[in-house]
Coordinates of C-alpha atoms in Angstrom, one line a residue:
M1 CA -7.8 -5.3 49.7
D2 CA -9.7 -4.8 46.5
A3 CA -8.3 -2.9 43.5
G4 CA -11.8 -2.2 42.3
E5 CA -12.7 -0.7 45.6
I6 CA -9.7 1.6 45.5
L7 CA -10.5 2.8 42.0
L8 CA -14.1 3.5 43.1
R9 CA -13.0 5.3 46.2
R10 CA -10.6 7.5 44.1
G11 CA -13.5 8.3 41.7
L12 CA -11.8 6.6 38.8
I13 CA -14.6 4.1 38.1
S14 CA -18.4 4.0 38.8
P15 CA -20.2 1.5 41.0
R16 CA -21.6 -0.2 37.8
Q17 CA -18.1 -0.6 36.4
L18 CA -17.0 -2.1 39.7
E19 CA -19.7 -4.7 39.5
Q20 CA -18.6 -5.5 35.9
L21 CA -15.0 -5.8 37.1
R22 CA -15.9 -8.2 39.8
R23 CA -17.7 -10.4 37.3
V24 CA -14.6 -10.8 35.1
A25 CA -11.7 -10.7 37.6
P26 CA -11.3 -12.1 41.1
E27 CA -11.4 -9.6 44.0
G28 CA -8.1 -8.6 45.6
T29 CA -6.0 -9.3 42.6
A30 CA -4.0 -7.3 40.1
A31 CA -6.2 -8.8 37.4
Q32 CA -8.8 -6.2 38.3
I33 CA -6.4 -3.4 37.4
E34 CA -5.6 -5.0 34.0
K35 CA -9.3 -5.6 33.2
A36 CA -10.2 -2.0 34.2
V37 CA -7.6 -0.8 31.7
E38 CA -8.6 -3.3 29.0
L39 CA -12.3 -2.3 29.3
G40 CA -11.4 1.3 28.9
F41 CA -12.6 2.3 32.4
V42 CA -9.3 4.0 33.4
D43 CA -5.9 4.9 32.0
E44 CA -3.2 2.4 33.1
D45 CA -0.8 5.0 34.6
T46 CA -3.6 6.7 36.5
A47 CA -4.8 3.3 37.9
L48 CA -1.4 2.1 38.9
R49 CA -0.5 5.4 40.6
A50 CA -3.8 5.4 42.6
I51 CA -3.3 1.7 43.7
G52 CA 0.4 2.3 44.5
D53 CA -0.5 5.4 46.6
E54 CA -3.1 3.4 48.5
V55 CA -0.9 0.4 49.3
G56 CA 2.2 2.4 49.9
L57 CA 4.2 1.5 46.8
D58 CA 5.9 4.0 44.5
Y59 CA 4.9 3.8 40.8
V60 CA 7.7 3.5 38.3
D61 CA 7.3 3.9 34.5
L62 CA 9.8 1.3 33.2
A63 CA 9.5 2.8 29.7
S64 CA 11.3 5.9 30.8
T65 CA 13.3 4.6 33.8
P66 CA 17.0 3.4 33.4
V67 CA 17.4 -0.2 34.5
D68 CA 20.7 -1.7 35.9
L69 CA 21.0 -4.8 33.8
S70 CA 24.0 -6.0 35.7
L71 CA 21.6 -7.0 38.5
L72 CA 20.2 -9.8 36.3
K73 CA 23.4 -11.9 36.9
S74 CA 22.6 -12.5 40.6
F75 CA 18.8 -12.2 40.4
P76 CA 16.9 -15.5 40.6
T77 CA 15.6 -16.0 37.0
R78 CA 12.8 -18.4 38.1
L79 CA 11.2 -15.5 40.1
I80 CA 11.4 -13.2 37.1
H81 CA 9.4 -15.6 35.0
R82 CA 7.1 -17.1 37.7
E83 CA 6.2 -13.9 39.5
T84 CA 6.7 -11.3 36.8
L85 CA 9.4 -9.4 38.7
F86 CA 12.3 -7.3 37.4
P87 CA 15.3 -5.8 39.2
V88 CA 15.5 -2.0 38.6
R89 CA 18.5 -0.7 40.6
R90 CA 20.6 -0.7 43.8
D91 CA 19.7 2.2 46.0
N92 CA 21.7 2.7 49.2
G93 CA 22.4 -1.0 49.6
Q94 CA 18.8 -1.9 48.9
L95 CA 17.5 -3.7 45.8
V96 CA 14.6 -2.0 44.0
V97 CA 12.4 -4.6 42.3
A98 CA 9.4 -3.9 40.0
T99 CA 6.3 -6.0 40.5
A100 CA 3.0 -6.0 38.7
D101 CA 1.0 -7.3 41.7
P102 CA 0.7 -5.0 44.7
F103 CA -1.5 -7.5 46.6
D104 CA 1.0 -10.3 46.6
L105 CA 4.4 -9.4 48.2
Y106 CA 5.5 -12.9 49.2
P107 CA 7.7 -13.2 46.1
I108 CA 9.5 -10.0 47.3
D109 CA 10.3 -11.8 50.6
E110 CA 11.6 -14.7 48.5
V111 CA 13.9 -12.4 46.5
S112 CA 15.2 -11.0 49.8
A113 CA 15.9 -14.5 51.2
T114 CA 17.6 -15.6 48.0
T115 CA 19.8 -12.5 47.4
G116 CA 20.4 -11.6 51.1
L117 CA 19.5 -8.0 50.3
S118 CA 16.9 -5.7 51.7
V119 CA 14.3 -5.4 48.9
V120 CA 12.2 -2.4 48.1
P121 CA 9.2 -3.2 45.8
V122 CA 7.9 -0.7 43.3
L123 CA 4.7 -1.0 41.2
S124 CA 5.0 -1.2 37.4
S125 CA 2.9 -2.2 34.4
R126 CA 2.9 -5.9 33.8
R127 CA 3.2 -5.2 30.1
E128 CA 6.4 -3.2 30.6
I129 CA 7.9 -5.8 32.9
E130 CA 7.2 -8.5 30.3
R131 CA 8.7 -6.3 27.6
L132 CA 11.9 -6.0 29.6
I133 CA 12.0 -9.8 30.2
K134 CA 11.6 -10.5 26.4
T135 CA 14.2 -7.8 25.5
H136 CA 16.9 -8.8 28.0
L137 CA 16.3 -12.5 28.6
G138 CA 14.8 -13.3 25.2
V139 CA 11.4 -14.7 24.0
G140 CA 10.8 -18.2 25.5
S141 CA 13.6 -17.8 28.1
E142 CA 11.5 -19.4 30.8
T143 CA 10.7 -22.4 28.5
V144 CA 14.4 -22.8 27.6
D145 CA 15.4 -22.8 31.3
G146 CA 12.9 -25.6 31.8
L147 CA 14.3 -27.6 28.9
L148 CA 17.8 -27.2 30.1
Q149 CA 16.8 -28.5 33.6
S150 CA 15.0 -31.5 32.1
M151 CA 17.7 -32.4 29.5
E152 CA 21.2 -32.4 30.9
D153 CA 22.9 -33.1 27.7
V154 CA 21.1 -32.3 24.4
E155 CA 23.0 -32.9 21.2
L156 CA 21.8 -31.8 17.8
L157 CA 20.8 -34.8 15.7
S158 CA 22.3 -34.6 12.2
G159 CA 21.7 -38.2 11.0
V160 CA 18.6 -39.3 9.2
D161 CA 18.6 -42.9 10.2
E162 CA 15.4 -44.4 11.6
Q163 CA 16.4 -44.2 15.2
G164 CA 17.7 -40.6 14.9
V165 CA 14.4 -39.5 13.2
Q166 CA 12.4 -41.1 15.9
E167 CA 14.4 -39.4 18.7
L168 CA 14.1 -36.1 16.8
T169 CA 10.3 -36.6 16.4
D170 CA 10.0 -37.4 20.1
Q171 CA 12.0 -34.3 21.1
A172 CA 10.0 -32.1 18.8
Q173 CA 6.8 -33.3 20.4
E174 CA 7.8 -32.6 23.9
A175 CA 5.5 -30.1 25.7
S176 CA 8.4 -27.7 26.4
V177 CA 9.5 -27.6 22.7
I178 CA 5.9 -27.1 21.6
K179 CA 5.5 -24.2 24.1
L180 CA 8.8 -22.6 22.9
V181 CA 7.7 -22.7 19.2
N182 CA 4.3 -21.3 20.2
E183 CA 6.0 -18.5 22.1
I184 CA 8.1 -17.5 19.1
L185 CA 5.0 -17.5 16.8
M186 CA 2.8 -15.6 19.4
E187 CA 5.4 -12.9 19.9
A188 CA 5.7 -12.5 16.1
I189 CA 1.9 -12.1 15.7
Q190 CA 1.7 -9.7 18.7
S191 CA 4.5 -7.7 17.1
R192 CA 2.6 -7.5 13.8
A193 CA 5.4 -9.3 12.0
S194 CA 4.8 -10.4 8.4
D195 CA 7.7 -12.8 8.4
V196 CA 9.8 -14.8 10.9
H197 CA 13.3 -15.8 9.8
I198 CA 14.9 -18.6 11.8
E199 CA 18.5 -18.7 10.6
P200 CA 21.3 -21.0 11.7
Q201 CA 24.7 -19.2 12.1
A202 CA 28.1 -20.5 13.1
D203 CA 27.7 -19.0 16.5
G204 CA 24.1 -20.2 17.1
L205 CA 20.5 -19.6 16.1
T206 CA 19.3 -16.2 15.0
V207 CA 15.6 -15.2 15.0
R208 CA 14.5 -12.1 13.1
Y209 CA 11.0 -10.6 12.6
R210 CA 10.1 -8.5 9.7
I211 CA 7.9 -5.7 11.1
D212 CA 6.5 -3.0 8.8
G213 CA 8.8 -4.2 6.1
V214 CA 12.1 -4.0 8.1
L215 CA 13.9 -6.9 9.6
Q216 CA 14.6 -6.7 13.4
I217 CA 16.7 -9.2 15.4
Q218 CA 14.5 -10.7 18.1
P219 CA 16.2 -11.2 21.5
M220 CA 16.5 -14.9 22.3
P221 CA 18.2 -16.8 25.1
P222 CA 21.6 -18.0 23.8
E223 CA 20.8 -21.5 25.0
I224 CA 18.1 -21.7 22.3
S225 CA 20.7 -22.9 19.8
R226 CA 20.9 -26.2 21.7
F227 CA 17.3 -26.9 20.6
Q228 CA 17.8 -25.9 17.0
A229 CA 17.0 -29.3 15.6
A230 CA 13.9 -29.8 17.8
I231 CA 12.5 -26.3 16.9
I232 CA 12.9 -26.9 13.2
S233 CA 11.5 -30.4 13.5
R234 CA 8.5 -29.1 15.4
L235 CA 7.8 -26.5 12.6
K236 CA 8.1 -29.3 10.0
I237 CA 5.5 -31.4 11.9
M238 CA 3.2 -28.5 12.2
S239 CA 3.4 -27.8 8.5
R240 CA 3.2 -31.5 7.5
L241 CA 6.7 -31.6 6.0
N242 CA 9.1 -34.6 5.9
I243 CA 11.0 -34.4 9.1
A244 CA 13.8 -36.8 7.8
E245 CA 14.5 -34.7 4.7
K246 CA 17.4 -32.3 5.5
R247 CA 19.0 -32.0 2.0
L248 CA 16.3 -30.5 -0.1
P249 CA 14.1 -27.4 0.2
Q250 CA 10.6 -28.0 1.4
D251 CA 7.5 -25.8 1.4
G252 CA 4.4 -26.2 3.5
R253 CA 1.6 -24.3 5.4
M254 CA 0.0 -24.4 8.8
K255 CA -3.1 -22.8 10.2
L256 CA -3.3 -21.3 13.7
K257 CA -6.3 -20.0 15.7
I258 CA -5.3 -17.3 18.2
Q259 CA -7.9 -15.4 20.2
G260 CA -10.6 -16.3 17.6
R261 CA -8.5 -15.1 14.7
E262 CA -7.5 -17.4 11.9
I263 CA -3.9 -17.1 10.9
D264 CA -2.3 -18.8 7.9
V265 CA 1.5 -19.4 8.0
R266 CA 3.4 -20.3 4.9
V267 CA 6.6 -22.3 5.7
S268 CA 9.8 -22.6 3.6
V269 CA 12.7 -24.7 4.8
I270 CA 16.0 -24.5 3.0
P271 CA 19.2 -26.4 3.9
M272 CA 22.1 -24.0 4.6
V273 CA 25.8 -24.3 5.7
H274 CA 25.1 -24.4 9.4
G275 CA 21.7 -26.3 9.3
E276 CA 18.2 -25.7 8.0
G277 CA 16.9 -22.1 7.7
V278 CA 13.2 -21.5 8.1
C279 CA 11.1 -18.6 6.8
L280 CA 7.5 -18.3 8.1
R281 CA 5.2 -15.9 6.2
I282 CA 2.4 -14.9 8.5
L283 CA -1.0 -14.1 6.9
D284 CA -3.3 -12.7 9.5
K285 CA -6.8 -12.9 8.0
G286 CA -8.3 -11.1 11.0
S287 CA -6.2 -8.0 10.8
M288 CA -6.3 -7.6 7.0
K289 CA -8.8 -5.0 5.6
F290 CA -9.0 -4.8 1.8
D291 CA -10.3 -1.3 1.3
L292 CA -8.9 0.7 -1.7
K293 CA -9.6 4.0 0.0
T294 CA -7.4 3.3 3.0
L295 CA -4.2 2.1 1.2
G296 CA -2.6 5.5 0.9
M297 CA -3.6 6.6 -2.6
E298 CA -4.0 10.4 -3.1
E299 CA -7.6 11.3 -4.0
D300 CA -6.8 12.0 -7.7
T301 CA -5.0 8.7 -8.1
Y302 CA -7.8 6.8 -6.3
Q303 CA -10.5 8.4 -8.6
T304 CA -8.5 7.5 -11.8
F305 CA -7.8 4.0 -10.6
R306 CA -11.4 3.5 -9.6
E307 CA -12.5 4.5 -13.2
L308 CA -9.9 2.1 -14.7
I309 CA -11.1 -1.0 -12.7
E310 CA -14.6 -0.4 -14.1
L311 CA -13.5 -0.8 -17.7
P312 CA -15.2 -3.6 -19.7
H313 CA -11.9 -5.1 -21.0
G314 CA -8.2 -4.6 -21.1
I315 CA -5.2 -5.3 -18.9
I316 CA -4.4 -3.4 -15.7
L317 CA -1.0 -4.2 -14.2
V318 CA 0.4 -3.6 -10.7
T319 CA 4.2 -3.7 -10.4
G320 CA 6.8 -3.7 -7.6
P321 CA 9.1 -6.0 -5.8
T322 CA 8.1 -8.8 -3.5
G323 CA 6.3 -7.5 -0.4
S324 CA 5.3 -4.1 -1.8
G325 CA 1.6 -4.7 -1.3
K326 CA 0.6 -5.6 -4.9
T327 CA -1.7 -8.4 -3.8
T328 CA -3.4 -6.1 -1.3
T329 CA -4.1 -3.5 -3.9
L330 CA -5.5 -6.1 -6.4
Y331 CA -7.7 -7.8 -3.8
S332 CA -9.0 -4.4 -2.7
A333 CA -9.8 -3.5 -6.3
L334 CA -11.6 -6.8 -6.9
L335 CA -13.7 -6.3 -3.7
E336 CA -14.5 -2.8 -4.8
I337 CA -16.1 -4.0 -8.1
N338 CA -17.4 -7.3 -6.8
K339 CA -21.2 -7.5 -7.4
P340 CA -23.7 -10.3 -7.9
D341 CA -23.9 -9.6 -11.7
I342 CA -20.1 -9.8 -12.2
K343 CA -18.2 -13.1 -12.2
I344 CA -14.6 -12.8 -11.0
I345 CA -12.1 -15.7 -11.2
T346 CA -8.5 -15.6 -9.9
T347 CA -5.5 -17.9 -10.5
E348 CA -2.9 -17.4 -7.8
D349 CA 0.3 -19.0 -6.5
P350 CA -0.5 -19.2 -3.6
V351 CA -4.0 -18.1 -2.7
E352 CA -3.0 -15.8 0.2
Y353 CA -6.5 -14.7 1.4
Q354 CA -9.9 -16.2 0.6
L355 CA -12.3 -13.5 -0.7
P356 CA -16.1 -13.8 -0.4
G357 CA -18.0 -14.0 -3.7
I358 CA -14.8 -14.5 -5.7
N359 CA -13.7 -17.8 -7.4
Q360 CA -10.1 -18.5 -6.6
I361 CA -7.8 -21.1 -8.1
Q362 CA -4.6 -22.4 -6.5
V363 CA -1.8 -23.0 -9.0
H364 CA 0.0 -26.4 -8.8
S365 CA 2.9 -26.2 -11.2
K366 CA 4.1 -29.7 -10.2
I367 CA 1.0 -31.3 -11.7
G368 CA 0.9 -28.9 -14.7
L369 CA -1.7 -26.5 -13.3
T370 CA 0.3 -23.3 -14.3
F371 CA -1.0 -19.8 -14.7
A372 CA -1.2 -20.3 -18.5
H373 CA -2.9 -23.7 -18.2
S374 CA -5.5 -22.5 -15.7
L375 CA -6.1 -19.3 -17.7
R376 CA -7.2 -21.3 -20.7
S377 CA -9.7 -23.2 -18.6
I378 CA -10.9 -20.1 -16.8
L379 CA -12.2 -18.6 -20.1
R380 CA -14.6 -21.5 -20.5
H381 CA -16.3 -20.4 -17.2
D382 CA -17.4 -17.1 -18.8
P383 CA -15.8 -14.7 -16.3
D384 CA -16.1 -10.9 -16.6
V385 CA -13.0 -10.2 -14.6
I386 CA -9.8 -12.3 -14.3
L387 CA -6.9 -11.9 -11.9
I388 CA -3.6 -13.6 -12.8
G389 CA -1.3 -13.8 -9.8
E390 CA 1.8 -12.9 -11.9
I391 CA 2.8 -12.8 -15.5
R392 CA 6.0 -14.8 -15.5
D393 CA 6.4 -16.1 -19.0
L394 CA 5.4 -15.5 -22.6
E395 CA 2.7 -18.1 -22.6
T396 CA 0.9 -16.5 -19.6
A397 CA 1.4 -13.0 -21.1
E398 CA -0.1 -14.1 -24.5
N399 CA -3.1 -15.8 -22.8
A400 CA -3.7 -12.7 -20.7
I401 CA -3.7 -10.5 -23.8
Q402 CA -6.0 -12.9 -25.6
A403 CA -8.4 -12.8 -22.7
S404 CA -8.4 -9.0 -22.8
L405 CA -9.0 -9.0 -26.5
T406 CA -12.1 -11.2 -26.1
G407 CA -13.8 -8.8 -23.8
H408 CA -12.4 -9.6 -20.3
L409 CA -10.9 -7.2 -17.8
V410 CA -7.6 -8.7 -16.7
F411 CA -5.6 -7.8 -13.5
S412 CA -2.1 -9.1 -13.0
T413 CA 1.3 -8.2 -11.5
L414 CA 4.8 -7.9 -12.9
H415 CA 8.2 -7.4 -11.2
T416 CA 9.5 -4.1 -12.6
N417 CA 11.0 -1.1 -10.9
D418 CA 8.5 1.4 -12.2
A419 CA 5.3 1.7 -14.2
A420 CA 6.9 2.4 -17.6
G421 CA 9.1 -0.7 -17.3
A422 CA 6.0 -2.9 -17.6
Y423 CA 5.6 -2.2 -21.3
T424 CA 9.2 -3.0 -22.2
R425 CA 9.1 -6.1 -19.9
L426 CA 6.2 -7.6 -21.8
I427 CA 7.9 -6.8 -25.1
D428 CA 11.1 -8.4 -23.9
M429 CA 9.1 -11.5 -23.0
G430 CA 8.2 -11.8 -26.7
V431 CA 4.8 -10.2 -26.8
E432 CA 4.2 -8.2 -30.0
P433 CA 4.5 -4.5 -29.3
F434 CA 1.2 -3.7 -31.1
L435 CA -0.6 -6.1 -28.7
V436 CA 1.0 -4.5 -25.7
A437 CA 0.0 -1.0 -26.9
S438 CA -3.6 -2.0 -27.6
T439 CA -4.4 -4.1 -24.5
V440 CA -2.6 -2.5 -21.5
E441 CA -4.8 0.2 -20.1
A442 CA -2.8 1.2 -17.2
V443 CA 0.2 0.3 -14.9
M444 CA 0.3 1.0 -11.2
A445 CA 3.8 0.9 -9.6
Q446 CA 3.9 0.9 -5.8
R447 CA 6.0 0.6 -2.7
L448 CA 5.3 0.5 1.0
V449 CA 6.6 3.1 3.5
R450 CA 6.2 3.0 7.3
R451 CA 3.7 5.4 8.9
L452 CA 5.1 7.7 11.6
C453 CA 3.7 7.0 15.0
L454 CA 1.3 9.9 15.8
D455 CA 2.0 9.6 19.5
C456 CA 5.7 10.3 19.3
R457 CA 6.6 11.8 15.9
Q458 CA 8.7 14.9 16.3
A459 CA 8.5 18.1 14.2
F460 CA 11.8 19.6 13.0
E461 CA 12.9 22.4 10.6
P462 CA 15.1 20.7 7.9
H463 CA 18.2 22.4 6.5
R464 CA 18.0 22.8 2.8
D465 CA 21.3 21.0 2.3
D466 CA 20.0 18.0 4.2
L467 CA 17.1 17.5 1.7
P468 CA 17.6 15.5 -1.6
P469 CA 18.0 17.5 -4.8
D470 CA 14.6 16.4 -6.1
F471 CA 12.7 17.3 -2.9
P472 CA 10.0 19.9 -3.7
H473 CA 11.5 22.8 -1.6
E474 CA 8.9 25.2 -3.0
K475 CA 6.1 23.2 -1.3
L476 CA 7.8 23.2 2.1
S477 CA 5.7 25.6 4.2
G478 CA 6.1 24.1 7.7
P479 CA 8.1 21.6 9.6
L480 CA 8.7 18.0 8.6
F481 CA 8.4 15.1 11.1
R482 CA 10.8 12.4 12.1
A483 CA 10.6 9.1 14.1
V484 CA 11.3 9.1 17.8
G485 CA 9.8 5.9 19.5
C486 CA 7.5 5.3 22.4
R487 CA 5.7 2.6 24.2
K488 CA 2.8 2.4 21.7
C489 CA 5.0 1.8 18.7
R490 CA 7.5 -0.5 20.5
N491 CA 10.1 2.3 20.4
T492 CA 10.4 2.1 16.6
G493 CA 8.8 5.5 15.8
F494 CA 6.5 3.9 13.2
S495 CA 3.2 2.2 13.3
G496 CA 1.8 0.4 10.3
R497 CA 2.5 1.0 6.6
M498 CA 1.0 2.9 3.7
G499 CA 1.5 2.8 -0.1
I500 CA 3.1 5.2 -2.4
Y501 CA 1.9 5.0 -6.0
E502 CA 2.8 5.8 -9.6
L503 CA -0.2 5.4 -11.9
L504 CA 0.6 5.4 -15.6
V505 CA -2.5 5.6 -17.8
T506 CA -2.0 4.5 -21.4
D507 CA -3.0 7.5 -23.5
E508 CA -2.4 7.8 -27.2
R509 CA 1.2 9.0 -26.9
I510 CA 2.1 6.1 -24.6
R511 CA 0.3 3.6 -27.0
Q512 CA 2.4 5.0 -29.9
L513 CA 5.6 4.7 -27.9
A514 CA 4.8 1.2 -26.8
H515 CA 3.9 0.3 -30.4
D516 CA 7.3 1.6 -31.5
S517 CA 9.1 -0.4 -28.8
A518 CA 10.4 2.8 -27.1
S519 CA 12.7 2.7 -24.1
T520 CA 11.5 2.8 -20.5
W521 CA 13.0 6.2 -20.1
E522 CA 11.0 7.6 -23.1
L523 CA 7.8 6.1 -21.8
K524 CA 8.3 7.5 -18.3
Q525 CA 9.2 11.0 -19.7
A526 CA 6.1 11.0 -21.8
A527 CA 4.0 10.0 -18.8
V528 CA 5.5 12.7 -16.6
D529 CA 4.9 15.3 -19.3
A530 CA 1.2 14.1 -19.3
G531 CA 0.9 14.7 -15.6
M532 CA 2.0 11.3 -14.0
R533 CA 3.2 11.6 -10.4
T534 CA 6.2 9.4 -9.9
L535 CA 6.7 7.1 -6.9
R536 CA 9.2 9.6 -5.5
D537 CA 6.8 12.6 -6.0
D538 CA 4.0 10.6 -4.2
G539 CA 6.4 9.9 -1.4
W540 CA 7.3 13.6 -0.9
I541 CA 3.5 14.4 -0.6
K542 CA 3.3 11.9 2.3
V543 CA 6.5 13.4 3.9
L544 CA 5.2 17.0 3.6
R545 CA 1.9 15.9 5.2
G546 CA 3.7 14.2 8.1
D547 CA 2.5 10.7 7.3
T548 CA 6.0 9.3 6.9
A549 CA 9.6 10.2 7.3
L550 CA 12.1 11.5 4.7
E551 CA 14.3 8.4 5.2
E552 CA 11.4 6.1 4.4
V553 CA 11.0 7.5 0.9
L554 CA 14.7 7.4 0.3
R555 CA 14.8 3.8 1.5
V556 CA 12.2 2.5 -1.1
T557 CA 12.6 4.8 -4.1
K558 CA 15.4 6.2 -6.2
G559 CA 15.7 9.8 -7.4
D560 CA 14.0 11.0 -10.6
R561 CA 17.2 12.6 -11.9
L562 CA 16.4 11.7 -15.5
M563 CA 13.1 13.6 -15.4
V564 CA 14.4 16.9 -16.8
R565 CA 11.0 18.1 -17.9
R566 CA 8.3 18.3 -15.2
S567 CA 4.7 18.9 -15.7
A568 CA 3.2 21.5 -13.5

């Protein structure tokens, strides 16, 4: 029986599409269904229902069907992994099992023989079955089972003698360990994780993925803790770190190529109480788009910022905590103004993404190539625009100011809570107030909030008492939206992130206050009086429009209680 023929007979695909399917997928296999969905010929649910109806199998949507997890205890795990099966429920003494392949029911007979039960197969999406396997058995569970079978007694190696290091190296290079580490990395990339945290605890190894800025525990088979040393050693080998060094922190990088996409991974290993902890920062070059218009700025903020980045000289600062999107904003700004007649040089630690047409310098503080040192050399190359990864000390700050005074436009970042805090931070570093006042043209503070999934977000009428005191009640003319969760967003209710922004332009009043070493509060109040929209206010606009949830703005910003005078 041919899946393509069934879809054609049901009027779901055309003869031409059937020919295309047969070129890319063997006849009589479930691969044809997956390819038809992948190529956009047919919706998955529609295709599976049609195939199931034709072969006499009920279709079950596992995303909305309760699953009896107690059945996993007696179900043969090898068949779950090898044949992509999953037990759903017991029904009148019969075992209902989901399969993704309606043309191969021999595994169902094997389940019946193994369990001694009468088995009723139902048809389900392969993706949903794999999701259940990862959720309830853990990522890499099949590989861990194989490792346990091949290694009857694996002990963690804690010594660093030559023999121990060699054994650990051999273990880390085993095909199964390599596959296990690859599965952890692949799942992180497919989940759009920005970071992977591998953390040794007293009760075993914990793996957490940071997805859209929020850490989520990744289900793993409990036996994975037995291979803690091998996993960490494999990651060290991949990132060219010293496998024998277990007492000192180490930093490295690795490059992966997955489905034609280049992915950089920054690796940090730190010794902890229960073993070495690893943090992997995933930089997916293929998925990054540096476009200032799509970052989430309101139109007026974008237009003002666009004018600022065209200035001939001065300093423009972007502030916010680690992971708030500062680098993305700066890279997008550089690419917006990058032209053949403009020379742009950056000095970064590290260079996260390589930008075409822009000269980038990697800081190496161990050999003396600091931000300040590289900045002095950059000026000899006659740049028009300079990006300094971060102003960390007085020397870097003074060099940046000197560069702006000699006719250069300087971009950089600072770690402050809001835009006004950048002026006082530079003064606290030791920069003369009159220099801060005369060179800093604008400060952009930013945070990242998660975007609501458009497929499942839910409208609701909020009660006034449930809204924060600074919420703009007068602008509430319709429902707000909250997260629900569906298949497309992996049941999180969110998909992707966007920025919220606070752009403080240095006008004459702000220059005078900075010159007089005014407090952050005074600077912020003056900026609000002049029309500045705070981070919180910008967040409320996104909430009112249905782009994000109320809780997201509350999570990343604090209330503007001090702002007693609001501009209209």
